[in-house]
mmCIF file of C-alpha atoms and ligand atoms in Angstrom:
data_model
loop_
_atom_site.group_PDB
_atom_site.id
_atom_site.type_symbol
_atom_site.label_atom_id
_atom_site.label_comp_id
_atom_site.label_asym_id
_atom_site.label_seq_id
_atom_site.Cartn_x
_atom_site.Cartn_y
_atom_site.Cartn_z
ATOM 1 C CA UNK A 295 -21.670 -5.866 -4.322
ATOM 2 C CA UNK A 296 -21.402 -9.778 -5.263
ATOM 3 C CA UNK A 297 -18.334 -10.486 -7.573
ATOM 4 C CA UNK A 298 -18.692 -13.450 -10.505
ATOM 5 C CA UNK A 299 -15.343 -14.329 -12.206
ATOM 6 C CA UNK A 300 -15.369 -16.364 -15.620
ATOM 7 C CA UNK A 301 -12.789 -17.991 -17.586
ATOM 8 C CA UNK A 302 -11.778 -19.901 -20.629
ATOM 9 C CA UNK A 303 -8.432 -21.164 -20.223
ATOM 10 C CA UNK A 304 -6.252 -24.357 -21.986
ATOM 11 C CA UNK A 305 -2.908 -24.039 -20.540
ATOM 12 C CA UNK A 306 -3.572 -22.407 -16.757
ATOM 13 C CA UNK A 307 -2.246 -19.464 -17.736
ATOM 14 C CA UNK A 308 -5.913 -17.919 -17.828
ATOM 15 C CA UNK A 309 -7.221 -19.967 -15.315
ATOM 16 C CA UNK A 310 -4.216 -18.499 -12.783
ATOM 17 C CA UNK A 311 -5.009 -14.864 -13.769
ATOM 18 C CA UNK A 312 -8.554 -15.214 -13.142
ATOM 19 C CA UNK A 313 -8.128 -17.559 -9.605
ATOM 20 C CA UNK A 314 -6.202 -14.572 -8.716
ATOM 21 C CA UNK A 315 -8.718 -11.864 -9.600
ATOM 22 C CA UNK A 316 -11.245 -13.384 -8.062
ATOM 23 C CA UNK A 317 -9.287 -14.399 -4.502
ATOM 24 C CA UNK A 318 -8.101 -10.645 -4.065
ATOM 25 C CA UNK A 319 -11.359 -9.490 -5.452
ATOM 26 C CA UNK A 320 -13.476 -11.650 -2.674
ATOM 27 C CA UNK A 321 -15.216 -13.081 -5.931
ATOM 28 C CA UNK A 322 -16.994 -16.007 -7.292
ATOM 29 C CA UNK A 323 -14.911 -17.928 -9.942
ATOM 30 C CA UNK A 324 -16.280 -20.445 -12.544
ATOM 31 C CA UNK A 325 -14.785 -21.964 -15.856
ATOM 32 C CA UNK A 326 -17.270 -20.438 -18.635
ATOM 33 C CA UNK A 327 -18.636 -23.754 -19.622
ATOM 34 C CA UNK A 328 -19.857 -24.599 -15.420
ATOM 35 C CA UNK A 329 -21.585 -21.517 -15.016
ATOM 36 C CA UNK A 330 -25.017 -21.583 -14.469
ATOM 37 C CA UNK A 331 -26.263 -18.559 -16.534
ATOM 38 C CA UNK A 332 -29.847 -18.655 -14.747
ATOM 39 C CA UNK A 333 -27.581 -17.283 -11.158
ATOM 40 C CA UNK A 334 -26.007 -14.018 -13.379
ATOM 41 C CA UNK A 335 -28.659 -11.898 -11.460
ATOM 42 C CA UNK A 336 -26.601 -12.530 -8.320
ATOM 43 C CA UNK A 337 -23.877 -10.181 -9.635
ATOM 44 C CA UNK A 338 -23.092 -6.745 -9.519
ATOM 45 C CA UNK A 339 -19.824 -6.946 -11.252
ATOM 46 C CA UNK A 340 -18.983 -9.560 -13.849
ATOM 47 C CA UNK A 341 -15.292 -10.419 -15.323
ATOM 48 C CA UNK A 342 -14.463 -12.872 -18.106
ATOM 49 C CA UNK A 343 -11.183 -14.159 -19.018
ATOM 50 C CA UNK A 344 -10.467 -15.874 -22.297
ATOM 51 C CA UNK A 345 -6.801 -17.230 -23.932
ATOM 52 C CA UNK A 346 -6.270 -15.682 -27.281
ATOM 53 C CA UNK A 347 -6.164 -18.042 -30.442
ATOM 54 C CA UNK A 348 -5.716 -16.649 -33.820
ATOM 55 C CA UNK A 349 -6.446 -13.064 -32.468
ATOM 56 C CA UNK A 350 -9.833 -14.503 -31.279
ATOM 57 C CA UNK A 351 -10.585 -14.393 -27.472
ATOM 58 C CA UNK A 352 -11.852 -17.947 -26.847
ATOM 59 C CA UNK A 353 -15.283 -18.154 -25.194
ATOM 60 C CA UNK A 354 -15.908 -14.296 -26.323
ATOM 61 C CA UNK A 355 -18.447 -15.081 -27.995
ATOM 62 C CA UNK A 356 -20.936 -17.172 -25.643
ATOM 63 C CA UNK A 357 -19.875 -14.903 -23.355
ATOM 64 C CA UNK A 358 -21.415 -11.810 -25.199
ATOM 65 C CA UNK A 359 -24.129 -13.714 -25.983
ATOM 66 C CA UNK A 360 -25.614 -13.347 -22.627
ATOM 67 C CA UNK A 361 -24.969 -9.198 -22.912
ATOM 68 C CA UNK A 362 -28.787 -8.521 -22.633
ATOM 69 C CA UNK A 363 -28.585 -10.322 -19.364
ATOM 70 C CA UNK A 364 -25.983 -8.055 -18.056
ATOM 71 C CA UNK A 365 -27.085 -4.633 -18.176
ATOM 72 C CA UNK A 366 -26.797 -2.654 -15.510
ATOM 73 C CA UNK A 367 -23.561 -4.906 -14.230
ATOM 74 C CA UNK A 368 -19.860 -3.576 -14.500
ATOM 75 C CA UNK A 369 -18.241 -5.790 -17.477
ATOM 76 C CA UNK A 370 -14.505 -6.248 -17.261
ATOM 77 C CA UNK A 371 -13.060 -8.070 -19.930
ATOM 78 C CA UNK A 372 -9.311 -9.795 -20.056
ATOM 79 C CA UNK A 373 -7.471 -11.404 -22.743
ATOM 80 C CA UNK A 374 -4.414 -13.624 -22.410
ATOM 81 C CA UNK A 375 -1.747 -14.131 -25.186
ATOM 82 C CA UNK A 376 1.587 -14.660 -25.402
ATOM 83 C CA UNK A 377 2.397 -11.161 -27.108
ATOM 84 C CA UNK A 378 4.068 -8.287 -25.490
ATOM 85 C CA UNK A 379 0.521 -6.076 -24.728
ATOM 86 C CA UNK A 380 0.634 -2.668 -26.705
ATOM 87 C CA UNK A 381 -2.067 -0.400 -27.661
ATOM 88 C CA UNK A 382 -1.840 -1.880 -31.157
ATOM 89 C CA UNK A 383 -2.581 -5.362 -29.574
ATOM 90 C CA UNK A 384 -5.206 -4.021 -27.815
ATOM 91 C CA UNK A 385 -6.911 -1.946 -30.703
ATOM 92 C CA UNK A 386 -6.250 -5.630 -32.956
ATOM 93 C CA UNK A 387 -8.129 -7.617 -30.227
ATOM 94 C CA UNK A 388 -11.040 -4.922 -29.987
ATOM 95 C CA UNK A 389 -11.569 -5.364 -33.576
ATOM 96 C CA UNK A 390 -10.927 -8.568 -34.310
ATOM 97 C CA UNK A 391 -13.791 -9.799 -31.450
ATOM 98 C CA UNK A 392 -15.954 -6.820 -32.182
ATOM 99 C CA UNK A 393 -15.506 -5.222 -28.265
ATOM 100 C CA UNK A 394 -15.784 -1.844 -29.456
ATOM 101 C CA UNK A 395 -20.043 -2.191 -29.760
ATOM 102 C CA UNK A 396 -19.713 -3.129 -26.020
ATOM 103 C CA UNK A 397 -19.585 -0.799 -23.002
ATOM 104 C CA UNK A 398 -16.926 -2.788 -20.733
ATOM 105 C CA UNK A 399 -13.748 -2.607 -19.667
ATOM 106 C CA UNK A 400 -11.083 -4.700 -21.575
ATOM 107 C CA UNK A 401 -7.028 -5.200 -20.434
ATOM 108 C CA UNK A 402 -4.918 -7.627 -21.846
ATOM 109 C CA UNK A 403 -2.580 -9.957 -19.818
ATOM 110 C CA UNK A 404 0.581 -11.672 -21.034
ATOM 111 C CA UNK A 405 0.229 -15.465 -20.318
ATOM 112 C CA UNK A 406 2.796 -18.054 -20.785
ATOM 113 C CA UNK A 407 3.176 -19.990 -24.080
ATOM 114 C CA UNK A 408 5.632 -23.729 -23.958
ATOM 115 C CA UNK A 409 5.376 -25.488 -27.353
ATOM 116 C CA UNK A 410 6.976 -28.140 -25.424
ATOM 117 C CA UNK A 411 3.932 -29.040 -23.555
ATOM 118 C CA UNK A 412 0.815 -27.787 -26.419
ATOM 119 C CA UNK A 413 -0.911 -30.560 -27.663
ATOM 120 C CA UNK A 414 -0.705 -32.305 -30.732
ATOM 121 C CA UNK A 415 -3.483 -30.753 -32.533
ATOM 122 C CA UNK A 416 -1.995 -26.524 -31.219
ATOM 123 C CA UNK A 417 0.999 -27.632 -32.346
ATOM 124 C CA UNK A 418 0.154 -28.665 -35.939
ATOM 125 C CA UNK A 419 -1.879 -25.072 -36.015
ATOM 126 C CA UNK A 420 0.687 -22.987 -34.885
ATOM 127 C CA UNK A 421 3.658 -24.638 -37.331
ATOM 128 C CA UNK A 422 1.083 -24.012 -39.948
ATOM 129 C CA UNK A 423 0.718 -20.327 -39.213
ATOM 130 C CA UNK A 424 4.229 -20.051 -38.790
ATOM 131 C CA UNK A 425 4.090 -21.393 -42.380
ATOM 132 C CA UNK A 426 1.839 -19.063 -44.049
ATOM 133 C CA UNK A 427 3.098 -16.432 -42.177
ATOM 134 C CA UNK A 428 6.586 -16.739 -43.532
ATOM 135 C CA UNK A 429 5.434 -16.502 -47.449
ATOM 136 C CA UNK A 430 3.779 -13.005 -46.987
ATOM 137 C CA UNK A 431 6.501 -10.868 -46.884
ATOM 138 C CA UNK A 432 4.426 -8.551 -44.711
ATOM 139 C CA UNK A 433 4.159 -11.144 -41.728
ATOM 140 C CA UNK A 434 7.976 -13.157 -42.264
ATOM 141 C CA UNK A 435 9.247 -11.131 -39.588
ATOM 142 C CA UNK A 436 6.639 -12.037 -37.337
ATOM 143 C CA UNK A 437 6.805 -16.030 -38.400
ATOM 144 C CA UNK A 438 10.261 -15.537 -37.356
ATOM 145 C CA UNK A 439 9.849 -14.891 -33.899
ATOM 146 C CA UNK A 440 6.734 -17.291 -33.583
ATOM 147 C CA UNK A 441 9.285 -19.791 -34.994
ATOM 148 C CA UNK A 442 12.065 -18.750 -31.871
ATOM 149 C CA UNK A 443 8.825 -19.190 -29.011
ATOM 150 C CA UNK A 444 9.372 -22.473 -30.198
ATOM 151 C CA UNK A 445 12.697 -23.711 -28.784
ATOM 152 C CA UNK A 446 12.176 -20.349 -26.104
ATOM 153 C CA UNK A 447 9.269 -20.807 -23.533
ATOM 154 C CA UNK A 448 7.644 -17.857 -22.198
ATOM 155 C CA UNK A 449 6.755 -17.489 -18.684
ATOM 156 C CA UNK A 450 5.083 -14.574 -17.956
ATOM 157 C CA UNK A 451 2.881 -13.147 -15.182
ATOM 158 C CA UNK A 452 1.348 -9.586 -15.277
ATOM 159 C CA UNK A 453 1.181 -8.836 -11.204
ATOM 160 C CA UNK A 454 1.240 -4.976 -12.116
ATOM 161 C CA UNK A 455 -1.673 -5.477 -14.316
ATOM 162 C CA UNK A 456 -3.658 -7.894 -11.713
ATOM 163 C CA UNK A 457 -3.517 -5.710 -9.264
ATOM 164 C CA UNK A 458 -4.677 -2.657 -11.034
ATOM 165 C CA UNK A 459 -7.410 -4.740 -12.142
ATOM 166 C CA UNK A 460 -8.313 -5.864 -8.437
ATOM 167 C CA UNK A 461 -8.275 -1.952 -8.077
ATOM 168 C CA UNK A 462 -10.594 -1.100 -10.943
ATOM 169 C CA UNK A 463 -13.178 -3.792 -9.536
ATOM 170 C CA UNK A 464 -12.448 -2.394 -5.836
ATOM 171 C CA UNK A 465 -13.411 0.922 -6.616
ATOM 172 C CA UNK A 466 -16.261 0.570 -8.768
ATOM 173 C CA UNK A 467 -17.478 -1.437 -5.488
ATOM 174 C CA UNK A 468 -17.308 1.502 -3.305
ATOM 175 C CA UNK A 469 -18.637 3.650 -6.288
ATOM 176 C CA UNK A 470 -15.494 5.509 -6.693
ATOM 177 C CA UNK A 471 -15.669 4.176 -10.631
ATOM 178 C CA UNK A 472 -18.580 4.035 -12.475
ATOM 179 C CA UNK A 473 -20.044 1.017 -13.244
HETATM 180 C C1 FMN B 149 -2.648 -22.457 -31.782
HETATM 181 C C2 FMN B 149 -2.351 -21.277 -30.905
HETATM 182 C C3 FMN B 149 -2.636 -20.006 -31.350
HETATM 183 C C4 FMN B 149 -2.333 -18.901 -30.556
HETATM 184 N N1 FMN B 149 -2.608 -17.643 -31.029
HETATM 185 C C5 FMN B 149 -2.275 -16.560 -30.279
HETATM 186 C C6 FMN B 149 -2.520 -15.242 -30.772
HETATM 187 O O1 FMN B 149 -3.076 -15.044 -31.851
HETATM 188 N N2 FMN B 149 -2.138 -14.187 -29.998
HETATM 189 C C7 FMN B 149 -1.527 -14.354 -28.780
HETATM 190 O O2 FMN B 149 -1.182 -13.365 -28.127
HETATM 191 N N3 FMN B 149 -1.308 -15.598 -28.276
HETATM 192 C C8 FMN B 149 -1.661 -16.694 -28.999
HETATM 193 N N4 FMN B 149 -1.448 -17.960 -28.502
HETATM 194 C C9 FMN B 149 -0.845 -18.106 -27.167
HETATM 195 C C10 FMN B 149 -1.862 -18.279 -26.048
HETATM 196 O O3 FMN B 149 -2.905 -17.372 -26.128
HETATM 197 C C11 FMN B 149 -1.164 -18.082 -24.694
HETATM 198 O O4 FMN B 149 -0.207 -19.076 -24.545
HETATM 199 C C12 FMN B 149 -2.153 -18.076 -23.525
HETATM 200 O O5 FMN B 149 -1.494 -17.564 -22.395
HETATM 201 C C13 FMN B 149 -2.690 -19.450 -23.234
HETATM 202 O O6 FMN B 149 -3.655 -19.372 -22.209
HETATM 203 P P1 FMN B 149 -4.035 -20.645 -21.342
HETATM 204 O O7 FMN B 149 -2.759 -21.087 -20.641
HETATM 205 O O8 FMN B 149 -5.052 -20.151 -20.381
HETATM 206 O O9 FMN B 149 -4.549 -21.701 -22.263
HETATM 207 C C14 FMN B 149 -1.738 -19.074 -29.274
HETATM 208 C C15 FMN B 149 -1.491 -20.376 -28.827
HETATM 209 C C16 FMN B 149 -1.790 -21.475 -29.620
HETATM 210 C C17 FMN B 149 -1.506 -22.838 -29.101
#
């Protein structure tokens, strides 16, 4: 049962999540934008991993488009922020990229953030949240610790999580997980 791997990724952080799906998972890996959509038929099982912006999982969305060509495949999704995952996150991110109209599999992974090293542009869009965040009373607690990420890098890699991905996509190979 052939293995495709797909990922949107800015930083690495993505990029190293899904290299390492896809080497313990004996799987093909390509960058979202270099895959050839015309060789999906290939696959049995089919992961995508975006970065999250904004709440939205980057390259989600041409991703799904493609849906109709993937029936009958195993879908695993995978989402990488910087936030601590919780089943709050996860029911925000189902929502907020419309998952739940999708049979799949989705698990998020915490990815490192370094406002250090973002680019100009990231870092003009994530002061201004920070901004607009701090006048709603509702979301000034949350500004606040956006605004401490800034001077504190995360570094964070989900191993547990990996590997009990790696084991999801192992045993829907030998059928001991549906599809
Ligand atoms: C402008 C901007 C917005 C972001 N928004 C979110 C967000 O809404 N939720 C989250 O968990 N992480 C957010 N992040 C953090 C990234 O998703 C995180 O650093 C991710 O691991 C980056 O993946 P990459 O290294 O593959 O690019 C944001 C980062 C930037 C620069």
């Amino acid at each position: 049962m052939k293995t495709l791997v797909l990922y949107e990724s800015k930083y690495g952080s993505t990029q190293k999540y899904a290299e390492d799906i896809a080497k313990h998972s004996d799987a093909d890996l390509f960058p979202l934008k270099k895959f050839r959509w015309k060789n999906l038929r290939d696959y049995e099982i089919v992961v995508f991993g975006g970065y999250v912006r904004g709440g939205n999982v980057q390259g989600i969305n041409d991703f799904l488009s493609h849906w109709d060509e993937m029936d009958g495949k195993a879908v695993i999704i995978f989402a990488s922020g910087m936030g601590i995952p919780t089943k709050e996150t996860r029911e925000n991110l189902i929502e907020q990229n419309v998952l739940g109209d999708y049979h799949l599999r989705f698990y998020q992974l915490r990815g490192s953030f370094d406002y250090s090293k973002l680019k100009f542009a990231d870092r003009l869009v994530f002061d201004q949240s920070i901004k607009a965040m701090s006048r709603d009373p509702e979301s000034a607690g949350q500004a606040n610790d956006l605004d401490w990420v800034k001077s504190n890098p995360i570094l964070s890699y989900d191993q547990e999580r990996v590997d009990y991905i790696c084991g999801v996509i192992q045993k829907i190979k030998i059928g001991e997980a549906k599809k």
